[in-house]
PDB file of C-alpha atoms and ligand atoms in Angstrom:
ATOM      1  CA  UNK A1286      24.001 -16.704 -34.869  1.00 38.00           C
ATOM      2  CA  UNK A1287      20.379 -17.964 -33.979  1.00 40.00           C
ATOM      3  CA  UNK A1288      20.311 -17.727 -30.135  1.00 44.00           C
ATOM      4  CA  UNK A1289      17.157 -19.448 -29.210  1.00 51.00           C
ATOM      5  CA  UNK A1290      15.105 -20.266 -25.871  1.00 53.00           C
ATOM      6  CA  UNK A1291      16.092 -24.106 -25.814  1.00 52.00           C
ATOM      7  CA  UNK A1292      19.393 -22.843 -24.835  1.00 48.00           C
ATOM      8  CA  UNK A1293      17.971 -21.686 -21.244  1.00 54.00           C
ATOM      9  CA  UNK A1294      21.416 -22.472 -18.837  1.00 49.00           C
ATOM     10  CA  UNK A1295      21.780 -22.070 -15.572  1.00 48.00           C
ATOM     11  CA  UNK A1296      25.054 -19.953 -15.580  1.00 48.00           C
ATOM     12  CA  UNK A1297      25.021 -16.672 -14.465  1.00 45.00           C
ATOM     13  CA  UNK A1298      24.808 -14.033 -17.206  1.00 44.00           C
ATOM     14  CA  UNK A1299      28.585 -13.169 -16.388  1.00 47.00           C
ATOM     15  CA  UNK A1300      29.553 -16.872 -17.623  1.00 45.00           C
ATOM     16  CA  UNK A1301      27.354 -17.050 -20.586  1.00 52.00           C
ATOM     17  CA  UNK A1302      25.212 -14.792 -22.991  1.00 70.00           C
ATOM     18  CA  UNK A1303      22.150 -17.306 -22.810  1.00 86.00           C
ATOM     19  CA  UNK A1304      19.608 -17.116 -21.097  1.00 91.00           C
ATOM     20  CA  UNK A1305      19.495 -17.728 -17.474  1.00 92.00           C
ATOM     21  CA  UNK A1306      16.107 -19.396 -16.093  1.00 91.00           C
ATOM     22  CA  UNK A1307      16.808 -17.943 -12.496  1.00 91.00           C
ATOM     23  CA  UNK A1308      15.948 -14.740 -14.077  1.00 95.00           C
ATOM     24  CA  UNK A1309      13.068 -14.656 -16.629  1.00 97.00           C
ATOM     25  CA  UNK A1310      10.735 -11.848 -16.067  1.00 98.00           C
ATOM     26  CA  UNK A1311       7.758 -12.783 -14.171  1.00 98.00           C
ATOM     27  CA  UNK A1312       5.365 -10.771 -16.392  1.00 98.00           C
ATOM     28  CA  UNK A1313       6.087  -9.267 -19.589  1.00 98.00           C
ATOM     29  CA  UNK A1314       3.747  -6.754 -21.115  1.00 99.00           C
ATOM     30  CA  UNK A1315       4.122  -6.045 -25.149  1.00 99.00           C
ATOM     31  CA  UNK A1316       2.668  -3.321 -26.615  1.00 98.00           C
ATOM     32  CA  UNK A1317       2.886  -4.604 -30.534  1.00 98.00           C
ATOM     33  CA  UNK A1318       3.313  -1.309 -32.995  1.00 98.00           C
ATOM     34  CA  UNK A1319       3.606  -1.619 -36.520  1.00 98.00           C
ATOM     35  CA  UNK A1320       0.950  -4.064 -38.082  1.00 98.00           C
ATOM     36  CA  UNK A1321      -0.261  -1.004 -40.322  1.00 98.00           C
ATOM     37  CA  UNK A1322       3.402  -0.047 -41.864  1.00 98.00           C
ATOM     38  CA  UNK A1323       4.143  -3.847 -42.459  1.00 98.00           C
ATOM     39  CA  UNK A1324       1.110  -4.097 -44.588  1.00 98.00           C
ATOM     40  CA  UNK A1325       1.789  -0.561 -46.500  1.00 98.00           C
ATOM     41  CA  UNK A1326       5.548  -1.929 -46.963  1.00 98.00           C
ATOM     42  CA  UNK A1327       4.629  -4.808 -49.312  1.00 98.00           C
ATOM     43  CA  UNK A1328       1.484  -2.792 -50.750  1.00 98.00           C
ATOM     44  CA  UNK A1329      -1.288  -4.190 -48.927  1.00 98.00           C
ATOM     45  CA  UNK A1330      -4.279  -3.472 -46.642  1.00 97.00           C
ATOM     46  CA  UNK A1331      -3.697  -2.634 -43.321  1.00 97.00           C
ATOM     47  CA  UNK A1332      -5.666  -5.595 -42.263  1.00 97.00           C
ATOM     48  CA  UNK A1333      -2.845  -7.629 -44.024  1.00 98.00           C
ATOM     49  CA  UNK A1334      -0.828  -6.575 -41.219  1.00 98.00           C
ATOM     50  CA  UNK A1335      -2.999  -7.111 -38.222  1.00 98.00           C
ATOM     51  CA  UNK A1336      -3.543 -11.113 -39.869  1.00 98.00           C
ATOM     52  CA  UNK A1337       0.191 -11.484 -39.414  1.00 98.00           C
ATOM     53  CA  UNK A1338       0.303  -9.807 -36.076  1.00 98.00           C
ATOM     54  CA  UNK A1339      -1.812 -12.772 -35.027  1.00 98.00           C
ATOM     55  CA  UNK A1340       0.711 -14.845 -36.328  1.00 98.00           C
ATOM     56  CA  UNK A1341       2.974 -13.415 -34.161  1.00 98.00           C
ATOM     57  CA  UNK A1342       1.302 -13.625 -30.933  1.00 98.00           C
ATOM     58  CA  UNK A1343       0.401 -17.216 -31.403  1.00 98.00           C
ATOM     59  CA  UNK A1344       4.556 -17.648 -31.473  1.00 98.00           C
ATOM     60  CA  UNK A1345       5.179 -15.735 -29.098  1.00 98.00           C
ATOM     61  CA  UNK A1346       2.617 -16.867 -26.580  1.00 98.00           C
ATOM     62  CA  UNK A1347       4.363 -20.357 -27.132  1.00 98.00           C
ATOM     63  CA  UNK A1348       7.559 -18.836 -26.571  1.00 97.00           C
ATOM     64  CA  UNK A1349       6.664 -16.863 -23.572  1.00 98.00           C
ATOM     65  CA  UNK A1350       5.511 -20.476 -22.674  1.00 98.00           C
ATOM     66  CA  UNK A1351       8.864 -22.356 -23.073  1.00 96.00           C
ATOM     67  CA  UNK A1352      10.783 -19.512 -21.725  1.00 96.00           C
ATOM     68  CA  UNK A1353       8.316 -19.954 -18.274  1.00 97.00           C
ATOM     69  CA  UNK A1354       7.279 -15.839 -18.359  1.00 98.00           C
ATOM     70  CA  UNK A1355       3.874 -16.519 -16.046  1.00 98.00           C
ATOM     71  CA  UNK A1356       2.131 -13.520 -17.145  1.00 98.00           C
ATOM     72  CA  UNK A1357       2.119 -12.255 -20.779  1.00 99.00           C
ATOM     73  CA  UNK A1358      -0.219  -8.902 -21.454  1.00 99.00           C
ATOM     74  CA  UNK A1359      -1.154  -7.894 -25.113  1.00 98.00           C
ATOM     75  CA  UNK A1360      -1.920  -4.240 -26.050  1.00 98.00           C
ATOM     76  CA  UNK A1361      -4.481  -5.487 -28.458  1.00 98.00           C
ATOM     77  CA  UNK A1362      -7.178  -2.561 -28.883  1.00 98.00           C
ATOM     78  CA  UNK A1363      -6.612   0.484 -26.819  1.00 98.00           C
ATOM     79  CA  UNK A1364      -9.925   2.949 -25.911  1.00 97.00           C
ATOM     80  CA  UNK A1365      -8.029   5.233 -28.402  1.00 97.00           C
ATOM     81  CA  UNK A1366      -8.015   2.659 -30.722  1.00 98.00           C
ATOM     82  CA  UNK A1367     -11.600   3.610 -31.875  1.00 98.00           C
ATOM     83  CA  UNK A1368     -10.725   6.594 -33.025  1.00 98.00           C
ATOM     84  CA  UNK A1369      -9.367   4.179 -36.325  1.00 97.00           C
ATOM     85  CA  UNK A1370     -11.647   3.339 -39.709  1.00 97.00           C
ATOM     86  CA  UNK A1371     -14.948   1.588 -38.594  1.00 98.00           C
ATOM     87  CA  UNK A1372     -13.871  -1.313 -41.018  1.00 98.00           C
ATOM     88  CA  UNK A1373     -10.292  -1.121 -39.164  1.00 98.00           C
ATOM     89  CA  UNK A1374     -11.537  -1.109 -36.044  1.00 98.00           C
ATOM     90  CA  UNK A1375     -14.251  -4.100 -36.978  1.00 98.00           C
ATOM     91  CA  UNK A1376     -11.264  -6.151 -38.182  1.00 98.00           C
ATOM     92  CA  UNK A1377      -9.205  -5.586 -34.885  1.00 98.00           C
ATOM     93  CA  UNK A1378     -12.445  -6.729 -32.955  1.00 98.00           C
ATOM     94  CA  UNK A1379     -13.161  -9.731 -34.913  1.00 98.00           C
ATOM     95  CA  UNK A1380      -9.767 -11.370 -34.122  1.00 98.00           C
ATOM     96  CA  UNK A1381      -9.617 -12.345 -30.625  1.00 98.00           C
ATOM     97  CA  UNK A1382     -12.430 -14.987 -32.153  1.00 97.00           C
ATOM     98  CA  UNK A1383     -10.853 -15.870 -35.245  1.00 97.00           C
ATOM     99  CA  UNK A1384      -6.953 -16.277 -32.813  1.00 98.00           C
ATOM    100  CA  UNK A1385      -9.159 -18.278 -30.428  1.00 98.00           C
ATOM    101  CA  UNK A1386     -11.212 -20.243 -33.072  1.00 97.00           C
ATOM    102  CA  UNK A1387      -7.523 -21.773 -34.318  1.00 97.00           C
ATOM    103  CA  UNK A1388      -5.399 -21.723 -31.138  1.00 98.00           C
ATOM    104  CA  UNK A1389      -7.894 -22.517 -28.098  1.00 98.00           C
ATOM    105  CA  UNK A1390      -6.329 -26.321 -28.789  1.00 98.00           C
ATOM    106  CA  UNK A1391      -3.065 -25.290 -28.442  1.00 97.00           C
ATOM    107  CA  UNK A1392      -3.685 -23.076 -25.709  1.00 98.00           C
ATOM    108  CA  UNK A1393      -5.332 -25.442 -23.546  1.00 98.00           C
ATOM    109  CA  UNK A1394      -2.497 -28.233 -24.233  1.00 98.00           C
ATOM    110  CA  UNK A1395      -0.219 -25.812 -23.502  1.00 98.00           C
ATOM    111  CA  UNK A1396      -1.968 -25.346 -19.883  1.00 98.00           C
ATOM    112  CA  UNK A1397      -2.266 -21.327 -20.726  1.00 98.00           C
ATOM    113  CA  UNK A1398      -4.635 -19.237 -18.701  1.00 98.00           C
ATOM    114  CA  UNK A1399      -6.696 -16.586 -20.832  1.00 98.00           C
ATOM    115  CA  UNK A1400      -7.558 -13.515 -18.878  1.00 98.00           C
ATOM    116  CA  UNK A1401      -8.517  -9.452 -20.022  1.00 98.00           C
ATOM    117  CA  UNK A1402      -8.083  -5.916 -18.783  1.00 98.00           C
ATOM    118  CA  UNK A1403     -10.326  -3.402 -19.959  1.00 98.00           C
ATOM    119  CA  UNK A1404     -13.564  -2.299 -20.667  1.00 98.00           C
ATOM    120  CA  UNK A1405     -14.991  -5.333 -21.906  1.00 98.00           C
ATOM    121  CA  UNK A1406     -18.868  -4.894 -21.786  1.00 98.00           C
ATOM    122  CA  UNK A1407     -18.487  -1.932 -24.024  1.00 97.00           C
ATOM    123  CA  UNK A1408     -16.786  -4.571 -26.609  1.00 98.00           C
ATOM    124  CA  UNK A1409     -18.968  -6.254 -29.876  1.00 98.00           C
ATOM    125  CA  UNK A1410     -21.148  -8.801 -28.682  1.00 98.00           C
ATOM    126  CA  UNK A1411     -19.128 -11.764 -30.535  1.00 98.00           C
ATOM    127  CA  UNK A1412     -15.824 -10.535 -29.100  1.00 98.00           C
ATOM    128  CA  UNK A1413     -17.236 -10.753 -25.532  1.00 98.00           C
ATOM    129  CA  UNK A1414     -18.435 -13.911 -25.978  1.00 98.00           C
ATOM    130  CA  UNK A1415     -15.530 -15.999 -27.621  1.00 98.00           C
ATOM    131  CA  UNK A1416     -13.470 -14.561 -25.269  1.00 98.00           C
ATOM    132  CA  UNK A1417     -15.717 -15.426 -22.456  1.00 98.00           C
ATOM    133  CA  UNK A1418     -15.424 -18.683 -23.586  1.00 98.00           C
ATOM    134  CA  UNK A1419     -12.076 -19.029 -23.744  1.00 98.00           C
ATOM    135  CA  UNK A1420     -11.603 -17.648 -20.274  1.00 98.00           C
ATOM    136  CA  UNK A1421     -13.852 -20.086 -19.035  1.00 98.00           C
ATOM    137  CA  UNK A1422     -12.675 -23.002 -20.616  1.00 98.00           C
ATOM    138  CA  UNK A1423      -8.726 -22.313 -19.847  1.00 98.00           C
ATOM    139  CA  UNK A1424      -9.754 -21.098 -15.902  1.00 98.00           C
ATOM    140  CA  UNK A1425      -8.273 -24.323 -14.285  1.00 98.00           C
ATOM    141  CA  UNK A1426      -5.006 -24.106 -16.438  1.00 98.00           C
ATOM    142  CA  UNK A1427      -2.131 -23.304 -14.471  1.00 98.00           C
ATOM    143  CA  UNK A1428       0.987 -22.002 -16.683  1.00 98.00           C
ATOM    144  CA  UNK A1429       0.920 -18.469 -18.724  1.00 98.00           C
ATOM    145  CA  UNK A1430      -1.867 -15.984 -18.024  1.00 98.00           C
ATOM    146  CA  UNK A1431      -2.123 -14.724 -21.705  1.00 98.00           C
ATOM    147  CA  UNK A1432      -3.847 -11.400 -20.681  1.00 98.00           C
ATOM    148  CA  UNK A1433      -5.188  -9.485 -23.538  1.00 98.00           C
ATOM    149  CA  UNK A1434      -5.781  -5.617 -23.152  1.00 98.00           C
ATOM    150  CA  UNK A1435      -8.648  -5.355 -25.198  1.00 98.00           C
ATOM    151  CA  UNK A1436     -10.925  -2.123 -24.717  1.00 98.00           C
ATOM    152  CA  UNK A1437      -8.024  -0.903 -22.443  1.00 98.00           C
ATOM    153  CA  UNK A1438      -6.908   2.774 -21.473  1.00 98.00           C
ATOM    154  CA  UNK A1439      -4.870   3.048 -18.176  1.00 98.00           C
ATOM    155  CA  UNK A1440      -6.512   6.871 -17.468  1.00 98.00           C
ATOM    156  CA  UNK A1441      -9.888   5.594 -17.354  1.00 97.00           C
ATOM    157  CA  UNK A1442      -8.629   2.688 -15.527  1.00 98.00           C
ATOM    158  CA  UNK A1443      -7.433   4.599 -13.284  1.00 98.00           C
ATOM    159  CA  UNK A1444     -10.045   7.142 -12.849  1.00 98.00           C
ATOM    160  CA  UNK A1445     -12.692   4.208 -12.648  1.00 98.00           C
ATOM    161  CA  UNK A1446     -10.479   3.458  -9.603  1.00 98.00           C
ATOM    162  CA  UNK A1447     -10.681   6.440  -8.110  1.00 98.00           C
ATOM    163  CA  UNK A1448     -14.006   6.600  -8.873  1.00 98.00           C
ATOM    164  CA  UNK A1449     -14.705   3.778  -7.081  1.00 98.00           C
ATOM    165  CA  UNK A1450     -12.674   4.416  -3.849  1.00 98.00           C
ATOM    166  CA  UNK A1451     -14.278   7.949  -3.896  1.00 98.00           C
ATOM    167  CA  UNK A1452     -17.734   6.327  -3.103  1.00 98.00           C
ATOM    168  CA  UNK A1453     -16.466   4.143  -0.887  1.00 97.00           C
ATOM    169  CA  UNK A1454     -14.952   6.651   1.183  1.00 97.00           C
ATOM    170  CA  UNK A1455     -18.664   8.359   1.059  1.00 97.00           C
ATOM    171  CA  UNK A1456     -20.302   5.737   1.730  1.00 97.00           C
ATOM    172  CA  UNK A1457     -18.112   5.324   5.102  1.00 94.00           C
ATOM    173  CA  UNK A1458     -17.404   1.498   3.402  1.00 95.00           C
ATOM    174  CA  UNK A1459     -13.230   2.606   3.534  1.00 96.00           C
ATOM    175  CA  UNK A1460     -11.322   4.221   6.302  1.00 95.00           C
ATOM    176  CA  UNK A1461      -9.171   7.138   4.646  1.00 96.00           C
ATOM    177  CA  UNK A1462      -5.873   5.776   6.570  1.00 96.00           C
ATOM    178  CA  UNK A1463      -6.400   2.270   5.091  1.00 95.00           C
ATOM    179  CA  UNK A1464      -5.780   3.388   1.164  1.00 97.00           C
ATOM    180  CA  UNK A1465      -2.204   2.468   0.595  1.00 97.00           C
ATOM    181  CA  UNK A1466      -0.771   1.237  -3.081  1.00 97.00           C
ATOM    182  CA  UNK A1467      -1.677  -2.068  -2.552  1.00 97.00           C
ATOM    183  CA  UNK A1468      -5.558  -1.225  -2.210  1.00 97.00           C
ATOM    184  CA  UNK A1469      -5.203   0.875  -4.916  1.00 98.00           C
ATOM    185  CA  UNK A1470      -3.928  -1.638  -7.126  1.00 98.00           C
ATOM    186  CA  UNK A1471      -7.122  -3.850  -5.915  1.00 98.00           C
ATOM    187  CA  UNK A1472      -9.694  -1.005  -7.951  1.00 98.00           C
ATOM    188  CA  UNK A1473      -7.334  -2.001 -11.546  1.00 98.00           C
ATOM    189  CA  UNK A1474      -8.452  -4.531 -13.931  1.00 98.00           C
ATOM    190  CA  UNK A1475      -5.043  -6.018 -13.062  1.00 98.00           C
ATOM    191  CA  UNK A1476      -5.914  -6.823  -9.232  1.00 98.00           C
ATOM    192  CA  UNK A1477      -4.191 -10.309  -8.430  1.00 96.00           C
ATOM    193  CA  UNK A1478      -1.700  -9.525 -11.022  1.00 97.00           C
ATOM    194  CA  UNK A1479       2.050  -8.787 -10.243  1.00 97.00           C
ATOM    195  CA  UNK A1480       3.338  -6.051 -12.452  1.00 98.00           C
ATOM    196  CA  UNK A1481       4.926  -6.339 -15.474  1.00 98.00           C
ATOM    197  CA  UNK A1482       8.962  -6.712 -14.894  1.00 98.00           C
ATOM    198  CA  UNK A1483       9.674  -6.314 -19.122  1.00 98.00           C
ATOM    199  CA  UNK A1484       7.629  -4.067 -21.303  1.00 98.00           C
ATOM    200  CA  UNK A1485       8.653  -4.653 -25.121  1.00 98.00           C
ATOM    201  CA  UNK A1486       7.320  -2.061 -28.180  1.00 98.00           C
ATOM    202  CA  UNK A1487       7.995  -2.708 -31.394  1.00 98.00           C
ATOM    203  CA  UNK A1488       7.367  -0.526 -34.088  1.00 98.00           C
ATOM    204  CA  UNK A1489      10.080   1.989 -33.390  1.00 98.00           C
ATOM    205  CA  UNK A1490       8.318   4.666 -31.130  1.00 98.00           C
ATOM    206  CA  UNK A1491       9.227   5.308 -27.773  1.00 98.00           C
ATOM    207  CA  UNK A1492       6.210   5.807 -26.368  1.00 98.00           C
ATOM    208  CA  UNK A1493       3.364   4.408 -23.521  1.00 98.00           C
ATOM    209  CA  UNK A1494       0.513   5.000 -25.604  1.00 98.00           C
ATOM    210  CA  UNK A1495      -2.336   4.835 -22.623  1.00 98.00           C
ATOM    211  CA  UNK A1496      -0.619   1.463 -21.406  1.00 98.00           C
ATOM    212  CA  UNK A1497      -0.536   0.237 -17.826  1.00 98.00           C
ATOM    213  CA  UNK A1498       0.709   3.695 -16.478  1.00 98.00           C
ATOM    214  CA  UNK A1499       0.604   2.725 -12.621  1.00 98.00           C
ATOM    215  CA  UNK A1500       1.624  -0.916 -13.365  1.00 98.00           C
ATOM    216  CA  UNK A1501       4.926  -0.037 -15.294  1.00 98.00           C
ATOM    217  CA  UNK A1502       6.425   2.428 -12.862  1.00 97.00           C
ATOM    218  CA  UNK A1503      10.048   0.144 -11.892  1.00 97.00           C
ATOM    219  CA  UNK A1504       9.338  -1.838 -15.318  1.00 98.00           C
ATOM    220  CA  UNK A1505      12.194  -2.371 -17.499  1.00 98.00           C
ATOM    221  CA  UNK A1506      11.519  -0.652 -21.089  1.00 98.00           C
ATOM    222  CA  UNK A1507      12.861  -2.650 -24.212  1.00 98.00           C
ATOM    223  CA  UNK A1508      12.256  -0.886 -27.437  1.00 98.00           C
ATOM    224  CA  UNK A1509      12.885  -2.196 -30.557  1.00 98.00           C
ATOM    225  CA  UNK A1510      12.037  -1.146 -34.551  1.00 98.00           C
ATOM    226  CA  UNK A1511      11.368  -3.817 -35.402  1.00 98.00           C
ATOM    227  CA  UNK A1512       7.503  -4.573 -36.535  1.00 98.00           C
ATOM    228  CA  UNK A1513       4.902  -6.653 -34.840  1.00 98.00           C
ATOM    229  CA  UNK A1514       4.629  -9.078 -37.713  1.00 98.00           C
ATOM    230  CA  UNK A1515       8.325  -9.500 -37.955  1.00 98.00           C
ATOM    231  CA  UNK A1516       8.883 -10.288 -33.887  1.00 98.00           C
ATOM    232  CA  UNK A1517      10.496 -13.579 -34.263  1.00 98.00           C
ATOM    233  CA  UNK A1518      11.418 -15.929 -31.165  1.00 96.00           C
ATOM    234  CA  UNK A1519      14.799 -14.638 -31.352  1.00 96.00           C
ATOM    235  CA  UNK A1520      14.168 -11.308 -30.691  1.00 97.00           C
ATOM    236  CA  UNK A1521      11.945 -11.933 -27.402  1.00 97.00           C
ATOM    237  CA  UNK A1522      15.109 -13.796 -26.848  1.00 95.00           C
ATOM    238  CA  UNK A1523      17.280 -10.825 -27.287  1.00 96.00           C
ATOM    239  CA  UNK A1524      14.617  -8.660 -24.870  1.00 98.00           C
ATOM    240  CA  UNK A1525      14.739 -11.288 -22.030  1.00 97.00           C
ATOM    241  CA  UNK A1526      18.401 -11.617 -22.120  1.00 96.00           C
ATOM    242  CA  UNK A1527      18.229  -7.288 -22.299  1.00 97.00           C
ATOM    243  CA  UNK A1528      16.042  -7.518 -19.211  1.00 97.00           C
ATOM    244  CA  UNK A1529      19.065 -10.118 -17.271  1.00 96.00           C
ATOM    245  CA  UNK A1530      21.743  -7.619 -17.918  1.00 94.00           C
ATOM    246  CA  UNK A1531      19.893  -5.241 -16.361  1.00 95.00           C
ATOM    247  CA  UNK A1532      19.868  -3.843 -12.309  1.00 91.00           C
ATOM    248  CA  UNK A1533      16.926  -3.364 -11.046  1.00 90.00           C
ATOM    249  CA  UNK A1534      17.336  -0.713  -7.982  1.00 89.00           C
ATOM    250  CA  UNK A1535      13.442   0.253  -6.862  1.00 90.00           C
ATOM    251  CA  UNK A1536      14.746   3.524  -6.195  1.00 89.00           C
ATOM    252  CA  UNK A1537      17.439   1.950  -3.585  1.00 90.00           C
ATOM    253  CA  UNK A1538      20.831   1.575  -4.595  1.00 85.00           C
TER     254      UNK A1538
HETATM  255  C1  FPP B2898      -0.831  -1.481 -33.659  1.00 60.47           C
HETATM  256  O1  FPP B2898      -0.276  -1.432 -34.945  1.00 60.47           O
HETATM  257  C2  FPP B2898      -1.632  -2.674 -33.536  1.00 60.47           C
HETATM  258  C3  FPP B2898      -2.943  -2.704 -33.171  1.00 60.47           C
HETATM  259  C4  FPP B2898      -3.711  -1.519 -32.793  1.00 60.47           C
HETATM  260  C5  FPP B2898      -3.667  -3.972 -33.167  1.00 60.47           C
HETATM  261  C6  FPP B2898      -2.910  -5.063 -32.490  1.00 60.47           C
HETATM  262  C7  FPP B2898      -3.522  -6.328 -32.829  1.00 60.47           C
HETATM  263  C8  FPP B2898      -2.855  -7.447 -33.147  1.00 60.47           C
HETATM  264  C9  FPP B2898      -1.398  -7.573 -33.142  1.00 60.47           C
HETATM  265  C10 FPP B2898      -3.573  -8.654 -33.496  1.00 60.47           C
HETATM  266  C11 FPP B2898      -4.446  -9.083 -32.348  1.00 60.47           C
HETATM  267  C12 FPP B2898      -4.164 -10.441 -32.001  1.00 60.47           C
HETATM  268  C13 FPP B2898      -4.990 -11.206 -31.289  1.00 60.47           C
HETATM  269  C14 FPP B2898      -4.542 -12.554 -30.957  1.00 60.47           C
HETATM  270  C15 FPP B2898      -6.325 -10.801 -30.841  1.00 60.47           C
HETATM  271  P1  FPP B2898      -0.677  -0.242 -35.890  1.00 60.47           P
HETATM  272  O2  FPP B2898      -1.865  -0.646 -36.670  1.00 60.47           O
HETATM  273  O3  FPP B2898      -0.848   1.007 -35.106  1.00 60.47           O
HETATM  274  O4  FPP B2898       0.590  -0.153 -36.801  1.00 60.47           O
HETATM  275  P2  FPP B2898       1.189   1.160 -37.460  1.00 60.47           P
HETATM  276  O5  FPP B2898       1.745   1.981 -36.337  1.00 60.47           O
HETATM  277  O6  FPP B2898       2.243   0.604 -38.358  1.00 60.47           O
HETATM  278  O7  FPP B2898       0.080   1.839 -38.212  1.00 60.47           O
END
């Protein structure tokens, strides 16, 4: 049976397996695995499988949309990511344009917010600047923050942090006794950002892979095998309605 995000209800999860809207997850990060072994699957370039994958985020960004998520974060190029084939890792880099080229329309009438984490001045020229553009032009939108994690390792984000607060202890700009978490979290690329509540990988491995290491640590994990290029609405269906059956503690009880 199709269960899809129309079917949002009210009812507690107890009365009903759809969705409830009380409780979709404020942000949902997605670390998408598996573009490479799609394309090897049917005999084709690996490229073939990151085209899809944009594919794929375009419905699921829409989805995320109708479902009301607020944040949605992309694990789109890692800072391990360069260890890839220059011509890979030129084809990953040229499609935040060529997604933003086709879907800025879309994105704007669907009132969605672009934003990135990571190191973006280290990024191709063109990348930087269609993205700038499209944060730009979607910065007075007020629905989904579609962050993409583009030049993004959480280690050196976090070591740039630390970093950071180190010189402004020396430089007698911080008091010792006033760094807490929540200053912390203000030295991350994701300052002003809740944390995610849902992290989804496809692809079949179990694994963080570099990916928002402070941010995820009461996230709920939702693993699946499938591939990015074969996510479907129904499955971030299936994740979200994962995430509702679950009890979220903080460590309490
Ligand atoms: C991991 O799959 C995927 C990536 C490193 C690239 C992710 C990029 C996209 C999904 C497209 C980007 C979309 C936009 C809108 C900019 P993999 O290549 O490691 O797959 P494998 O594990 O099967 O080899």
């Amino acid at each position: 049976m199709s269960m899809k995000i129309p079917f949002l209800s009210k009812q507690s999860k107890e009365e009903s397996d759809s969705l409830s809207e009380e409780n979709i997850p404020n942000h949902v990060a997605i670390i998408m695995d598996g573009n490479g072994r799609w394309a090897q699957k049917r005999g084709l370039p690996r490229f073939a499988g990151h085209k899809e994958g944009v594919s794929t985020v375009n419905k699921i960004v829409k989805t995320a949309v109708r479902a009301n998520v607020k944040v949605l974060t992309l694990y789109t190029f890692s800072t391990e990511n360069w260890k890839r084939p220059k011509q890979e890792v030129e084809y990953i880099l040229k499609l935040p344009k060529e997604f933003l080229h086709v879907y800025l329309p879309s994105l704007m009438e669907n009132n969605v917010r672009i934003q990135t984490i990571g190191d973006f001045q280290a990024l191709p020229d063109h990348t930087q600047e269609a993205v700038s553009y499209a944060i730009e032009k979607t910065k007075n939108n007020t629905g989904l923050i579609l962050n993409f994690a583009l030049n993004y390792g959480s280690r050196h984000e976090i070591l740039k942090a630390v970093k950071q607060i180190a010189t402004e202890l020396k430089e007698e700009n911080m008091d010792m006794d006033s760094l807490d978490e929540d200053t912390f979290s203000k030295y991350l690329y994701t300052k002003g950002v809740s944390d995610p509540d849902l992290l989804i990988r496809t692809g079949g491995e179990c694994r963080l892979s570099n990916f928002m290491l402070w941010q995820l640590a009461y996230t709920e994990f939702w693993f699946t095998d499938k591939l990015w290029p074969e996510f479907t609405e129904d499955i971030f269906y299936e994740a979200l309605l994962a995430y509702q059956q679950r009890k979220r503690r903080y460590g309490g009880i």
